[in-house]
N, CA and C atoms as an extended XYZ file, in Angstrom:
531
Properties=species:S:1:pos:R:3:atomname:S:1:resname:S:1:resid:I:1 pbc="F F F"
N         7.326      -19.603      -41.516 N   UNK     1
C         8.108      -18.439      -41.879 CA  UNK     1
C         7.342      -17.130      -41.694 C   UNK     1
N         6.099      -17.096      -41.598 N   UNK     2
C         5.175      -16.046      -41.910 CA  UNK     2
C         4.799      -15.806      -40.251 C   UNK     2
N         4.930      -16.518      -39.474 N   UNK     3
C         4.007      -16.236      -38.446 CA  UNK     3
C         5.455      -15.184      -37.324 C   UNK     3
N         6.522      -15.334      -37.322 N   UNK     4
C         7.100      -14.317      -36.645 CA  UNK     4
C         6.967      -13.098      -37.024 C   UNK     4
N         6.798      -12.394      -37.749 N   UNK     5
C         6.840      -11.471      -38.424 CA  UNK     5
C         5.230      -10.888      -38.514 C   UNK     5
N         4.003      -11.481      -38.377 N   UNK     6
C         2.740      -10.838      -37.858 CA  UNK     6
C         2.814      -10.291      -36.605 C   UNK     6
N         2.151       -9.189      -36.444 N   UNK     7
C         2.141       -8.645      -34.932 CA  UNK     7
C         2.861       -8.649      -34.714 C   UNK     7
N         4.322       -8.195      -35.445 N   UNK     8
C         5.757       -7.725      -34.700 CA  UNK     8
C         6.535       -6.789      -35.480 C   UNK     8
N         5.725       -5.955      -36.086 N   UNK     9
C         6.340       -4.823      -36.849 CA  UNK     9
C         7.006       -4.188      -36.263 C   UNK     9
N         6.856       -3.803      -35.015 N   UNK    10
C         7.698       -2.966      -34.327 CA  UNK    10
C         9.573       -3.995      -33.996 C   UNK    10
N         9.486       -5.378      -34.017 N   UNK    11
C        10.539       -5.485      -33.753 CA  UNK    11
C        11.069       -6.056      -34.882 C   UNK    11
N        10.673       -6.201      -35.844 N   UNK    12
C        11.929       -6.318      -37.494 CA  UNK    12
C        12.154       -5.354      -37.725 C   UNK    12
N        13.426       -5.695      -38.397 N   UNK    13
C        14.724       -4.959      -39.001 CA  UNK    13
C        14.367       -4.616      -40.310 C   UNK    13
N        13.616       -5.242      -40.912 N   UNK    14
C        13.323       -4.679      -41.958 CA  UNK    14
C        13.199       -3.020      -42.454 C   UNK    14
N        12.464       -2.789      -41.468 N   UNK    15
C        12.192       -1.065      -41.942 CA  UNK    15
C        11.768       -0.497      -43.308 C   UNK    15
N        10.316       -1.608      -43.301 N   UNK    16
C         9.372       -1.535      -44.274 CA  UNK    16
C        10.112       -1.669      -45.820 C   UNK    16
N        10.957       -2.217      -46.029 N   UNK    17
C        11.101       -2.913      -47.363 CA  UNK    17
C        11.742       -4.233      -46.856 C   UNK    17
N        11.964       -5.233      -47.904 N   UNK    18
C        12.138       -6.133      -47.810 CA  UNK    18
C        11.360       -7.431      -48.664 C   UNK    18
N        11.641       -9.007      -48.651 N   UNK    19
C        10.265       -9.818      -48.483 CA  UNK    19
C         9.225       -9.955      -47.704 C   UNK    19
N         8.199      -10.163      -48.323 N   UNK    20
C         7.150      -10.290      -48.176 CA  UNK    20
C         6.822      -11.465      -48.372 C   UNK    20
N         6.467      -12.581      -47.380 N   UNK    21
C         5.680      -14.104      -47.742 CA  UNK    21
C         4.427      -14.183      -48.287 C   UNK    21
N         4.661      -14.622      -49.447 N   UNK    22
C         3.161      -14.484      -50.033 CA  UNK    22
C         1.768      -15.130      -49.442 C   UNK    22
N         2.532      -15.940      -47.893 N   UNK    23
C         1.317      -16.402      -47.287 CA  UNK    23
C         1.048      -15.567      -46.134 C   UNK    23
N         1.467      -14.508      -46.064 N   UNK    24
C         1.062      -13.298      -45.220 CA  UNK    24
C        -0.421      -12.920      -45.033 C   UNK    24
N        -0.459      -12.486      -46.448 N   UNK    25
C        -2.117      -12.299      -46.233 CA  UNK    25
C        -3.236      -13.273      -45.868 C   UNK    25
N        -3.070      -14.277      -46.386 N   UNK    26
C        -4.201      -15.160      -45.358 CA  UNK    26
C        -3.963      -15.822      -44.150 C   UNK    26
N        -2.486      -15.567      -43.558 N   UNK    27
C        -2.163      -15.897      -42.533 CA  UNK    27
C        -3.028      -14.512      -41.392 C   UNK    27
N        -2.451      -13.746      -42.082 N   UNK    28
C        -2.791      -12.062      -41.189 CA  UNK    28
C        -4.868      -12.394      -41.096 C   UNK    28
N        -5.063      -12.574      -42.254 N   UNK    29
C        -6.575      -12.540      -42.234 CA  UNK    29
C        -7.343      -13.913      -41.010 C   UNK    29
N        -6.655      -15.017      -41.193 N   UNK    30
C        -6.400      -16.471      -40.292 CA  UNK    30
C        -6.857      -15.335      -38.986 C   UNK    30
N        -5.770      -14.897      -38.145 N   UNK    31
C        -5.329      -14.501      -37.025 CA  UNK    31
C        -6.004      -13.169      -36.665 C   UNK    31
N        -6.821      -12.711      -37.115 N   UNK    32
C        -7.381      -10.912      -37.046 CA  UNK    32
C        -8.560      -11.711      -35.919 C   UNK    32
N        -8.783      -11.044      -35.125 N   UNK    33
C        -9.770      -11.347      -34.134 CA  UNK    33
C       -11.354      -11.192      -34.569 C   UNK    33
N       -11.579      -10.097      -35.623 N   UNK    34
C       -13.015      -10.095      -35.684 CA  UNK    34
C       -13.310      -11.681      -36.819 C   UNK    34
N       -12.138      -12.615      -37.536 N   UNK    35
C       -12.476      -12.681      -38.353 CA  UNK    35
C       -12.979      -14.651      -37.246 C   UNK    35
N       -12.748      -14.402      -36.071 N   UNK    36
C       -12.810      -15.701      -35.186 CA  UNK    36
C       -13.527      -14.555      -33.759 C   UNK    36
N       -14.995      -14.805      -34.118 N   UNK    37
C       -15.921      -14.046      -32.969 CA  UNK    37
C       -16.325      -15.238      -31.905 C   UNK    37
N       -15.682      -16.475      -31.600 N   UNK    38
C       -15.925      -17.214      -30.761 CA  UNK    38
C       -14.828      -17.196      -29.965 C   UNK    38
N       -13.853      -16.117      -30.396 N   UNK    39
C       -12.764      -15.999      -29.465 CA  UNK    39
C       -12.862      -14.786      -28.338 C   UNK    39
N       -12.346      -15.485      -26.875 N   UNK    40
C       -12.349      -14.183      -25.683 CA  UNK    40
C       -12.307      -13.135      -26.316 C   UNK    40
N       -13.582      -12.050      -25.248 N   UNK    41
C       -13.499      -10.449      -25.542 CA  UNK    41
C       -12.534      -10.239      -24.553 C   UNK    41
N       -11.878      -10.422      -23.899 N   UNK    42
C       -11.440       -9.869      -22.763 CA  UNK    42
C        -9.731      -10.780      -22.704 C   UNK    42
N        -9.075       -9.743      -22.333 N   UNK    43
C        -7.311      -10.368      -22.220 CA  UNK    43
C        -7.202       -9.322      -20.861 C   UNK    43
N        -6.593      -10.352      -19.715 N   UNK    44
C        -5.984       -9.577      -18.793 CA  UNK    44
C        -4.478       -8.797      -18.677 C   UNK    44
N        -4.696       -7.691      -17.537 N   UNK    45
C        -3.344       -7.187      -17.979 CA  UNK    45
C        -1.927       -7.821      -18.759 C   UNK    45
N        -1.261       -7.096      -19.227 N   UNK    46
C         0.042       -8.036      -19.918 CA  UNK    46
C         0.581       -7.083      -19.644 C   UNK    46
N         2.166       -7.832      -19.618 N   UNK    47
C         3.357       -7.166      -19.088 CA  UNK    47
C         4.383       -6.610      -20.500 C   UNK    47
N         3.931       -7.481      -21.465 N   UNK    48
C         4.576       -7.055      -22.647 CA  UNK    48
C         3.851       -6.270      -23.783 C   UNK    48
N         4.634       -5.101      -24.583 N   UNK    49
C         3.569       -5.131      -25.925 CA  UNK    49
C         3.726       -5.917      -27.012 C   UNK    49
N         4.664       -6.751      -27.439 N   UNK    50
C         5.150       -7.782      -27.939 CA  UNK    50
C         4.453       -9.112      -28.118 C   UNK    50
N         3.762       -9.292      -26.957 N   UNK    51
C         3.721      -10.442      -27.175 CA  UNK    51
C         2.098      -10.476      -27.695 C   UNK    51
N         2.028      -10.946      -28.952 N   UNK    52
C         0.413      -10.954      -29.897 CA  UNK    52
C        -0.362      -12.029      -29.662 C   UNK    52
N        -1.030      -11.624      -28.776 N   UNK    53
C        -2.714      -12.420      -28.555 CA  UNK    53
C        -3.138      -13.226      -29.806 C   UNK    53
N        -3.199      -12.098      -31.072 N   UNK    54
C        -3.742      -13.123      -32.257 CA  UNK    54
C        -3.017      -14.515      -32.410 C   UNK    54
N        -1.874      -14.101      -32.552 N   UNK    55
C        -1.062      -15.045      -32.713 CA  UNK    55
C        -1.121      -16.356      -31.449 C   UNK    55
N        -0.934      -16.369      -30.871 N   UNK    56
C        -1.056      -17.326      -29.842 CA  UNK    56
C        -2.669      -18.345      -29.895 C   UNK    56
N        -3.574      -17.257      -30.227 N   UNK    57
C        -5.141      -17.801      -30.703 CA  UNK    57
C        -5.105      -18.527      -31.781 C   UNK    57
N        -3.886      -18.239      -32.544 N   UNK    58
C        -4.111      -18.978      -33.897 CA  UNK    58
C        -3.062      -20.437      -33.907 C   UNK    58
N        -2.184      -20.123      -32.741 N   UNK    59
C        -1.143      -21.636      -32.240 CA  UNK    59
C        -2.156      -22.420      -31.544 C   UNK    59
N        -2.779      -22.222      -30.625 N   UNK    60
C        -3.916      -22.994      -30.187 CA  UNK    60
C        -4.686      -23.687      -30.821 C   UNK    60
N        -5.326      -22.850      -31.748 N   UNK    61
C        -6.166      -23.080      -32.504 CA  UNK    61
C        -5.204      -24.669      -33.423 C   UNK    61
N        -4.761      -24.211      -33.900 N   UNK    62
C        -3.888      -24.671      -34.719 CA  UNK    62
C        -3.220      -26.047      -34.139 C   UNK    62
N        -2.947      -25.866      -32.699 N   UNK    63
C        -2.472      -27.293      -32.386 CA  UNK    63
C        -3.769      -28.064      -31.893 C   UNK    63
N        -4.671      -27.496      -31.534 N   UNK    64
C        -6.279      -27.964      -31.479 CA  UNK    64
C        -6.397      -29.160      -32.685 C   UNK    64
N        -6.387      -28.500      -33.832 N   UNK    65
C        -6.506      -29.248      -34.814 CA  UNK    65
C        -5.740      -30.677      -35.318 C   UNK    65
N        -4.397      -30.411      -34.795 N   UNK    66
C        -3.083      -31.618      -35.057 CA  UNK    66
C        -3.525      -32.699      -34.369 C   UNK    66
N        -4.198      -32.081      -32.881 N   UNK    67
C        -4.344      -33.215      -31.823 CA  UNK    67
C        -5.863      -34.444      -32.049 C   UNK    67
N        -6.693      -33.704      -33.026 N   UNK    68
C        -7.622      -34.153      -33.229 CA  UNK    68
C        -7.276      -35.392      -34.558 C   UNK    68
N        -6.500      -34.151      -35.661 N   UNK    69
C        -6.061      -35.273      -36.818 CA  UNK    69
C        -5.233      -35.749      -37.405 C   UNK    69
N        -4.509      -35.923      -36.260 N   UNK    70
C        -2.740      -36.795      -36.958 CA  UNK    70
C        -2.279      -37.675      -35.464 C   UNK    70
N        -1.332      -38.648      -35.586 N   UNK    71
C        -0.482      -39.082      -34.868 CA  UNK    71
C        -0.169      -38.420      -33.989 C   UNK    71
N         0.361      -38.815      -32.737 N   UNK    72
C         0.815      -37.838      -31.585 CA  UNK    72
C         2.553      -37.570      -31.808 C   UNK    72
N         3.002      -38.210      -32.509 N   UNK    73
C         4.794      -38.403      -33.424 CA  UNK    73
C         4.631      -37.340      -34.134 C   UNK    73
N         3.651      -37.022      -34.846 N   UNK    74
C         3.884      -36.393      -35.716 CA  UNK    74
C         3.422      -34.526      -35.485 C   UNK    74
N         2.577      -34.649      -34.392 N   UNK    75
C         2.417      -33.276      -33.431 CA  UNK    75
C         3.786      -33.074      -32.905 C   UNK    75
N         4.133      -34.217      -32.076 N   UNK    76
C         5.730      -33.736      -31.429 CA  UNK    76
C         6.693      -33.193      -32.392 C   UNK    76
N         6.302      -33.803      -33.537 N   UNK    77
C         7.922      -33.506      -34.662 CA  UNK    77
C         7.493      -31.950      -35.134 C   UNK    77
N         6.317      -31.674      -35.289 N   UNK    78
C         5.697      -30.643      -35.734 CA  UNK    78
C         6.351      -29.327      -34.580 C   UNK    78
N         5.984      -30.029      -33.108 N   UNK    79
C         6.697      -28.996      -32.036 CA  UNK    79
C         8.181      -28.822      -32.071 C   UNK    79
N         8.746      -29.907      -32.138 N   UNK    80
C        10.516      -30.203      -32.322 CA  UNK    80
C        10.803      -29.129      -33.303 C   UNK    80
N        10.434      -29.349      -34.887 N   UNK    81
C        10.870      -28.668      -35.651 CA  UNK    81
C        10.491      -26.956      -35.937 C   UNK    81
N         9.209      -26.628      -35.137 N   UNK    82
C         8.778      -25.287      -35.048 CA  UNK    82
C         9.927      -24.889      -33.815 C   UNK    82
N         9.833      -25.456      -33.007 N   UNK    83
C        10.663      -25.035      -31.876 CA  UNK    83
C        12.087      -24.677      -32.064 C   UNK    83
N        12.862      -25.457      -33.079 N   UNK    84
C        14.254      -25.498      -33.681 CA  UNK    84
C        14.219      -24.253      -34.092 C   UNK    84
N        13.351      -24.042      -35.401 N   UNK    85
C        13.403      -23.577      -36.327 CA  UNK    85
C        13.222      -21.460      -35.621 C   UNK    85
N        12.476      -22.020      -34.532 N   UNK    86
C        11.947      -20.170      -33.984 CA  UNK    86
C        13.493      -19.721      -33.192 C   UNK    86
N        13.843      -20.517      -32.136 N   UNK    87
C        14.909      -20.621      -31.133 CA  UNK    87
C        16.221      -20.189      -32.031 C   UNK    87
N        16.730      -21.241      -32.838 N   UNK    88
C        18.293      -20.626      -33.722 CA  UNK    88
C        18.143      -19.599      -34.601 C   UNK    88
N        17.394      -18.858      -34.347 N   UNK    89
C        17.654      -17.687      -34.880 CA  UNK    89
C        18.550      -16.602      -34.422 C   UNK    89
N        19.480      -16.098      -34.779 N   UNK    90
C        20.131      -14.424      -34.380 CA  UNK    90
C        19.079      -13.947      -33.037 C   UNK    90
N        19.975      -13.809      -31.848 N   UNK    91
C        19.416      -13.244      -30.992 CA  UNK    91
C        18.652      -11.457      -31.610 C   UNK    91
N        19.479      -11.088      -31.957 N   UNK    92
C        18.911      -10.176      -32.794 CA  UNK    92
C        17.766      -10.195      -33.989 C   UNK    92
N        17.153      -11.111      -34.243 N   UNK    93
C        15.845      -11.168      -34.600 CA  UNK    93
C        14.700      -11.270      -33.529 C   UNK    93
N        14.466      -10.514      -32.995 N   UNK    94
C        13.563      -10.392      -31.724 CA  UNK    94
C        12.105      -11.030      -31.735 C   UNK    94
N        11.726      -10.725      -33.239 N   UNK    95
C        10.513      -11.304      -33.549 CA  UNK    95
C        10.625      -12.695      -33.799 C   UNK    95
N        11.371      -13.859      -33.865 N   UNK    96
C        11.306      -15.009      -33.220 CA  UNK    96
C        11.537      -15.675      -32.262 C   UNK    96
N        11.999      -14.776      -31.250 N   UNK    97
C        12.084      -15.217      -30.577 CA  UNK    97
C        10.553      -14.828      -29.731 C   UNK    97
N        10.012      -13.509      -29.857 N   UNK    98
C         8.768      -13.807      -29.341 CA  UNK    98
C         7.652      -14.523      -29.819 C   UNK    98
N         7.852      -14.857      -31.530 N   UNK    99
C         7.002      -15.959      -31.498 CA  UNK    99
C         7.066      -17.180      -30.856 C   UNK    99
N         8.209      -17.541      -30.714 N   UNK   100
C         8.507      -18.818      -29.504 CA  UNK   100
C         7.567      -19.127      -28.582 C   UNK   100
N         7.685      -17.332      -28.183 N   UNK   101
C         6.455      -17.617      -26.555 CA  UNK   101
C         4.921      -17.687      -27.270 C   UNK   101
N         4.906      -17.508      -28.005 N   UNK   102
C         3.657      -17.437      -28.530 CA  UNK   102
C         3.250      -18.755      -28.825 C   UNK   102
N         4.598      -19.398      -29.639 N   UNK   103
C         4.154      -20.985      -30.131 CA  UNK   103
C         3.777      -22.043      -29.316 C   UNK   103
N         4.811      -21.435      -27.874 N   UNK   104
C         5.222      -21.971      -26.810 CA  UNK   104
C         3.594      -21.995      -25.803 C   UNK   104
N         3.421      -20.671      -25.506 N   UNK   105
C         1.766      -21.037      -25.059 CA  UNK   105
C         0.679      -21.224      -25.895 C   UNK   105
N         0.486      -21.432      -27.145 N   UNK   106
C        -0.575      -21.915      -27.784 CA  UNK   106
C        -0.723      -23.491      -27.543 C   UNK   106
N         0.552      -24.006      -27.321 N   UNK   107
C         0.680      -25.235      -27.694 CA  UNK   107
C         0.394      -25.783      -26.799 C   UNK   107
N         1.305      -25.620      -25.145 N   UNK   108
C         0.658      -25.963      -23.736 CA  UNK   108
C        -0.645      -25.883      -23.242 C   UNK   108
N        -1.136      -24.906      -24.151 N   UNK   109
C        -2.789      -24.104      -23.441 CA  UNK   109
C        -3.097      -25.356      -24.340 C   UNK   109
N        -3.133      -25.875      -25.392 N   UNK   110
C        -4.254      -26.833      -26.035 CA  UNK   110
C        -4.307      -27.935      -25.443 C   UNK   110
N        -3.118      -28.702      -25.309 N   UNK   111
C        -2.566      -29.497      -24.129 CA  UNK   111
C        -2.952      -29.342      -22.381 C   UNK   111
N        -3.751      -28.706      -22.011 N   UNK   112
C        -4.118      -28.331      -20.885 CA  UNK   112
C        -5.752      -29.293      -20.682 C   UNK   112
N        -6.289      -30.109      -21.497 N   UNK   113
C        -7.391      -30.683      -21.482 CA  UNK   113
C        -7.091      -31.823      -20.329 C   UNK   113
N        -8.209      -32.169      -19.663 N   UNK   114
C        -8.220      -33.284      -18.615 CA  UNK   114
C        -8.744      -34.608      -19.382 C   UNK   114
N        -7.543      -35.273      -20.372 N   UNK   115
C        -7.979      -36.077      -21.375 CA  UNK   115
C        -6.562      -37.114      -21.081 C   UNK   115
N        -6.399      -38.289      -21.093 N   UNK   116
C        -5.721      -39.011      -21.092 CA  UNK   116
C        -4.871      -39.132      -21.960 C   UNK   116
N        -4.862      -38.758      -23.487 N   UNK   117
C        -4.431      -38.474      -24.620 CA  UNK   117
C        -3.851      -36.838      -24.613 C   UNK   117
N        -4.412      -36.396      -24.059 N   UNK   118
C        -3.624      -34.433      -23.795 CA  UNK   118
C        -2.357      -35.005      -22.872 C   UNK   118
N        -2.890      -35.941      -22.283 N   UNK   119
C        -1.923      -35.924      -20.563 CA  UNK   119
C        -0.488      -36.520      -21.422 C   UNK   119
N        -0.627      -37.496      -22.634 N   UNK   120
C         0.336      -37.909      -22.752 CA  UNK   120
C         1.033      -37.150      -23.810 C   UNK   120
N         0.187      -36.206      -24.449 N   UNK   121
C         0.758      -35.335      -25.771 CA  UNK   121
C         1.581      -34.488      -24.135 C   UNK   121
N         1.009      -33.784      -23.459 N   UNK   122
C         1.895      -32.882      -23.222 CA  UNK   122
C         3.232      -32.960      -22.412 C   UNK   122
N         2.913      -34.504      -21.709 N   UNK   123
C         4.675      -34.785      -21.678 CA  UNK   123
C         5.518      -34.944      -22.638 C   UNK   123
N         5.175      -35.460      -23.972 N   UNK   124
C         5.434      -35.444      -24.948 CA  UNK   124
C         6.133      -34.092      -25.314 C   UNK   124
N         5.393      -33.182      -25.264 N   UNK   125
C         5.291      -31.890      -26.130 CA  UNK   125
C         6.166      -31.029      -24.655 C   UNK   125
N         6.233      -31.557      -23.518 N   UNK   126
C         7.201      -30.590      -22.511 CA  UNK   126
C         8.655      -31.670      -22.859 C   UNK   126
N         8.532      -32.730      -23.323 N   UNK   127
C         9.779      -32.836      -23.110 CA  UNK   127
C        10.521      -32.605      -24.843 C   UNK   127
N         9.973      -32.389      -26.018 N   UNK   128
C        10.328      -31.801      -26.401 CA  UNK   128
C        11.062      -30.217      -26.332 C   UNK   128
N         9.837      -29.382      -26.070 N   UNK   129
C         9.818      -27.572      -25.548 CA  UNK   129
C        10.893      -27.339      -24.549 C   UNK   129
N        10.670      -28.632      -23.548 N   UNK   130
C        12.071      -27.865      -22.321 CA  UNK   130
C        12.839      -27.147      -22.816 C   UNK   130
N        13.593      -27.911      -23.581 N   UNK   131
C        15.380      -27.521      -23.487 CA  UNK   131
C        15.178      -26.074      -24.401 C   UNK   131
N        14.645      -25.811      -25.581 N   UNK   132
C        14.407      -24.972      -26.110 CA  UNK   132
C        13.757      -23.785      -24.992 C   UNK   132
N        12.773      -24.062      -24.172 N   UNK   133
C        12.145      -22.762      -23.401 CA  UNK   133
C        13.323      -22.317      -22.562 C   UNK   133
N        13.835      -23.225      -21.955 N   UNK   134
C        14.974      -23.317      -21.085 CA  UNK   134
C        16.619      -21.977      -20.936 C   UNK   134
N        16.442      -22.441      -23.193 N   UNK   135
C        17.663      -21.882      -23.228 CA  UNK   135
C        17.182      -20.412      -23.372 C   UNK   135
N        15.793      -20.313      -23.983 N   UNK   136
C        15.667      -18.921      -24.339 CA  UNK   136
C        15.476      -18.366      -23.255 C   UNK   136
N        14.764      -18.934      -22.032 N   UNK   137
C        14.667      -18.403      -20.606 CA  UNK   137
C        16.455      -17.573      -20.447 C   UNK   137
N        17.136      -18.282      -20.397 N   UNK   138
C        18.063      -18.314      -19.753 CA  UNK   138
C        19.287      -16.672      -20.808 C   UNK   138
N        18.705      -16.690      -21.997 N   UNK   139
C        19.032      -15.700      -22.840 CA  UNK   139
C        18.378      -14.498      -22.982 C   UNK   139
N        17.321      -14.631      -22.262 N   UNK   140
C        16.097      -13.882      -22.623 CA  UNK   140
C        16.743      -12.480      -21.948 C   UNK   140
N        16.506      -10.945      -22.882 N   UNK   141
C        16.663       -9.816      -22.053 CA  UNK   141
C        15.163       -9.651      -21.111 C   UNK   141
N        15.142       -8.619      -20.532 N   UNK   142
C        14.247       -7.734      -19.698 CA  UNK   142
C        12.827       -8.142      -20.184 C   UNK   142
N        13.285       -7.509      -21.966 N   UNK   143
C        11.699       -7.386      -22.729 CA  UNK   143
C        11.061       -8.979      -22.984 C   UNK   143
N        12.155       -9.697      -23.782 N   UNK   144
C        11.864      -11.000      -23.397 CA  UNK   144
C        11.033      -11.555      -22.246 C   UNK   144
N        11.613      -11.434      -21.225 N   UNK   145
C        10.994      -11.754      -19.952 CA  UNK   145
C         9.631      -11.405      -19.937 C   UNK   145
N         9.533      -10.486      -20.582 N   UNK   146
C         8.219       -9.730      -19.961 CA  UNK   146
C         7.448      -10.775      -21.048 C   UNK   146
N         7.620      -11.131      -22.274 N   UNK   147
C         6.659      -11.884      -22.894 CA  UNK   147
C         6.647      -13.151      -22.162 C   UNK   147
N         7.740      -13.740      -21.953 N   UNK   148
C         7.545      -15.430      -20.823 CA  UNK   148
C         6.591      -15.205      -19.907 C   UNK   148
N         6.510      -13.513      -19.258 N   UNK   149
C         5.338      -13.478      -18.318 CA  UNK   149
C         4.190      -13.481      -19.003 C   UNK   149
N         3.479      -13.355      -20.190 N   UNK   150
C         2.829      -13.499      -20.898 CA  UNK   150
C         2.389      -14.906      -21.170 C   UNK   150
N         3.326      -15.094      -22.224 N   UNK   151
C         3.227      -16.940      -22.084 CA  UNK   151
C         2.925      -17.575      -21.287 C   UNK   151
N         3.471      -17.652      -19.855 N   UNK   152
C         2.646      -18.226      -18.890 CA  UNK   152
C         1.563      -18.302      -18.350 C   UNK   152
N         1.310      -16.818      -18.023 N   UNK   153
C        -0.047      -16.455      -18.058 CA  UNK   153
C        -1.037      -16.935      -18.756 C   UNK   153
N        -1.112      -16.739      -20.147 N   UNK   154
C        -1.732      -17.769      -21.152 CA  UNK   154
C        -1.975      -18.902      -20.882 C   UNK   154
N        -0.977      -19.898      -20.693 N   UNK   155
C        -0.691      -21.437      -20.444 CA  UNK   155
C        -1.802      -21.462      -19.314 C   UNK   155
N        -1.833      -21.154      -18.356 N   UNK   156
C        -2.538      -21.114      -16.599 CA  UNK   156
C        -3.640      -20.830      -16.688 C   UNK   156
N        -4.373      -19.462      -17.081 N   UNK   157
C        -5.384      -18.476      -17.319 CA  UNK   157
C        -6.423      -18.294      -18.338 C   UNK   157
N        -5.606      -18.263      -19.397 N   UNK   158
C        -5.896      -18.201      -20.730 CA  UNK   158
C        -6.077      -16.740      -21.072 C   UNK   158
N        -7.711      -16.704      -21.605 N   UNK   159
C        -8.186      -15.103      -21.856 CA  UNK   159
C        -9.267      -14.463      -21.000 C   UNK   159
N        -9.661      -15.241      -20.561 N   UNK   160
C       -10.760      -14.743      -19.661 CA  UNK   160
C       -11.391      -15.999      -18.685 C   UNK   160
N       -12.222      -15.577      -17.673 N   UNK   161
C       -13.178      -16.394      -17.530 CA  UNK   161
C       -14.478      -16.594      -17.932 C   UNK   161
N       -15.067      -17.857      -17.669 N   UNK   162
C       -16.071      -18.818      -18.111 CA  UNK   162
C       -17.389      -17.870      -17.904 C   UNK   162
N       -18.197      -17.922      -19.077 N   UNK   163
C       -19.502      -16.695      -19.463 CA  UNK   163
C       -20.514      -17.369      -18.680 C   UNK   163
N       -20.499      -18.702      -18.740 N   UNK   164
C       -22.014      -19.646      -17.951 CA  UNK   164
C       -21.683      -19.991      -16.778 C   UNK   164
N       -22.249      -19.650      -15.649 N   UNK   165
C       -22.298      -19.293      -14.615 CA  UNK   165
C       -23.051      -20.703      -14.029 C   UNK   165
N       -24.085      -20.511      -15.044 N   UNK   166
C       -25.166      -21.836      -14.166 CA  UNK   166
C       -25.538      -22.711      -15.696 C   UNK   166
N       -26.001      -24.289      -14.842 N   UNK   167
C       -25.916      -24.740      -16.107 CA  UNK   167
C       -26.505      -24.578      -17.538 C   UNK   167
N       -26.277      -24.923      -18.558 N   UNK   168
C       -26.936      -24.317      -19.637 CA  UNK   168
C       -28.374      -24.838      -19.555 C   UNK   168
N       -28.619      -26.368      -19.510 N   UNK   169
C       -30.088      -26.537      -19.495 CA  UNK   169
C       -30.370      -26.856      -18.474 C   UNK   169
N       -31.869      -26.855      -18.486 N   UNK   170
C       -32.361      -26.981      -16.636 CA  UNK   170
C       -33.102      -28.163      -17.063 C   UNK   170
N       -33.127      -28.850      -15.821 N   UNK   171
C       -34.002      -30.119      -16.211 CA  UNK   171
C       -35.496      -29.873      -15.933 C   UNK   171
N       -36.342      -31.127      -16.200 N   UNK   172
C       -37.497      -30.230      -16.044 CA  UNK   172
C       -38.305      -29.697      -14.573 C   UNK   172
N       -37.614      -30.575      -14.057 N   UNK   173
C       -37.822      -30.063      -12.346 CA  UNK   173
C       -37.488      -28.496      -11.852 C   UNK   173
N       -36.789      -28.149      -12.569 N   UNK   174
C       -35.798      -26.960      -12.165 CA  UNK   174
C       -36.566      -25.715      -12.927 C   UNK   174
N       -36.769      -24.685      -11.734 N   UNK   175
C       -36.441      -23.353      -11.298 CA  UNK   175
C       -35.591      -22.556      -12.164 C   UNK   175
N       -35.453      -21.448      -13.519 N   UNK   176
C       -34.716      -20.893      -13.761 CA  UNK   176
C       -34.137      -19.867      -12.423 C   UNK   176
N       -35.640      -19.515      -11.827 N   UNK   177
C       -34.771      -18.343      -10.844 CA  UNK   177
C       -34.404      -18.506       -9.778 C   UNK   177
């Protein structure tokens, strides 16, 4: 409930009154970039302002964790029911629907490992997401769009490229220079 509504002040209706989820604040604190310094300095251009980096760092993150300690049933139901739950909302709640893309590439990007167990979560986890990415594709305005270009990007790219260049240790034969 808390996570559409971070990094999307600009698109609720609210207009600063309203509820407030009382798990806001350690969600907001979760997701703040200085408070996770092992995360990319660097994000390439984006096409949207909408669509929140934190947020997507913290779906990753977050499905990182499912894949390590639960059932792969119970990651999918986890995607099924986040996915339901972001998608039927009032097209006019804008801010879930861009968390979608957000949920949507955190979840693929974790799923992107060359692991036999990723390979089968993420057919898993695309054939859940289809129909849901599908329909919002297919509903999506202009601005929308511009976050799917986001999302994808993410999914493919991520945040940057790789800092180690050469390998980390040298054996003892080896030449640093």
């Amino acid at each position: 409930e808390v996570m559409p509504q971070l990094h999307h002040a600009e698109l609720t209706n609210m207009g600063g009154v309203g509820f407030q989820d009382h798990t806001q604040g350690s969600v907001t604190f979760m997701t703040h970039a200085r408070t996770f310094r092992t995360w990319p300095r660097a994000w390439s251009k984006h096409s949207s302002n909408s669509f929140a980096l934190p947020n997507v760092l913290f779906w990753q993150s977050y499905f990182g964790l499912l894949t390590r300690t639960m059932p792969a049933e119970h990651l999918v139901s986890a995607l099924q029911q986040g996915s339901k739950h972001l998608c039927e909302q009032p097209p006019a709640e804008a801010e879930y629907h861009v968390a979608f893309c957000e949920f949507f590439a955190g979840a693929l990007r974790t799923l992107r490992k060359d692991s036999d167990l990723a390979c089968l979560l993420r057919h898993q986890a695309w054939s859940v997401m289809h129909q849901w990415a599908s329909s919002e594709l297919q509903k999506a305005s202009q601005d929308r769009l511009k976050e799917w270009c986001d999302a994808i990007r993410y999914i493919v790219q991520g945040t940057s490229s790789a800092i180690l260049r050469a390998p980390l240790f040298l054996s003892d034969g080896m030449d640093a220079s």
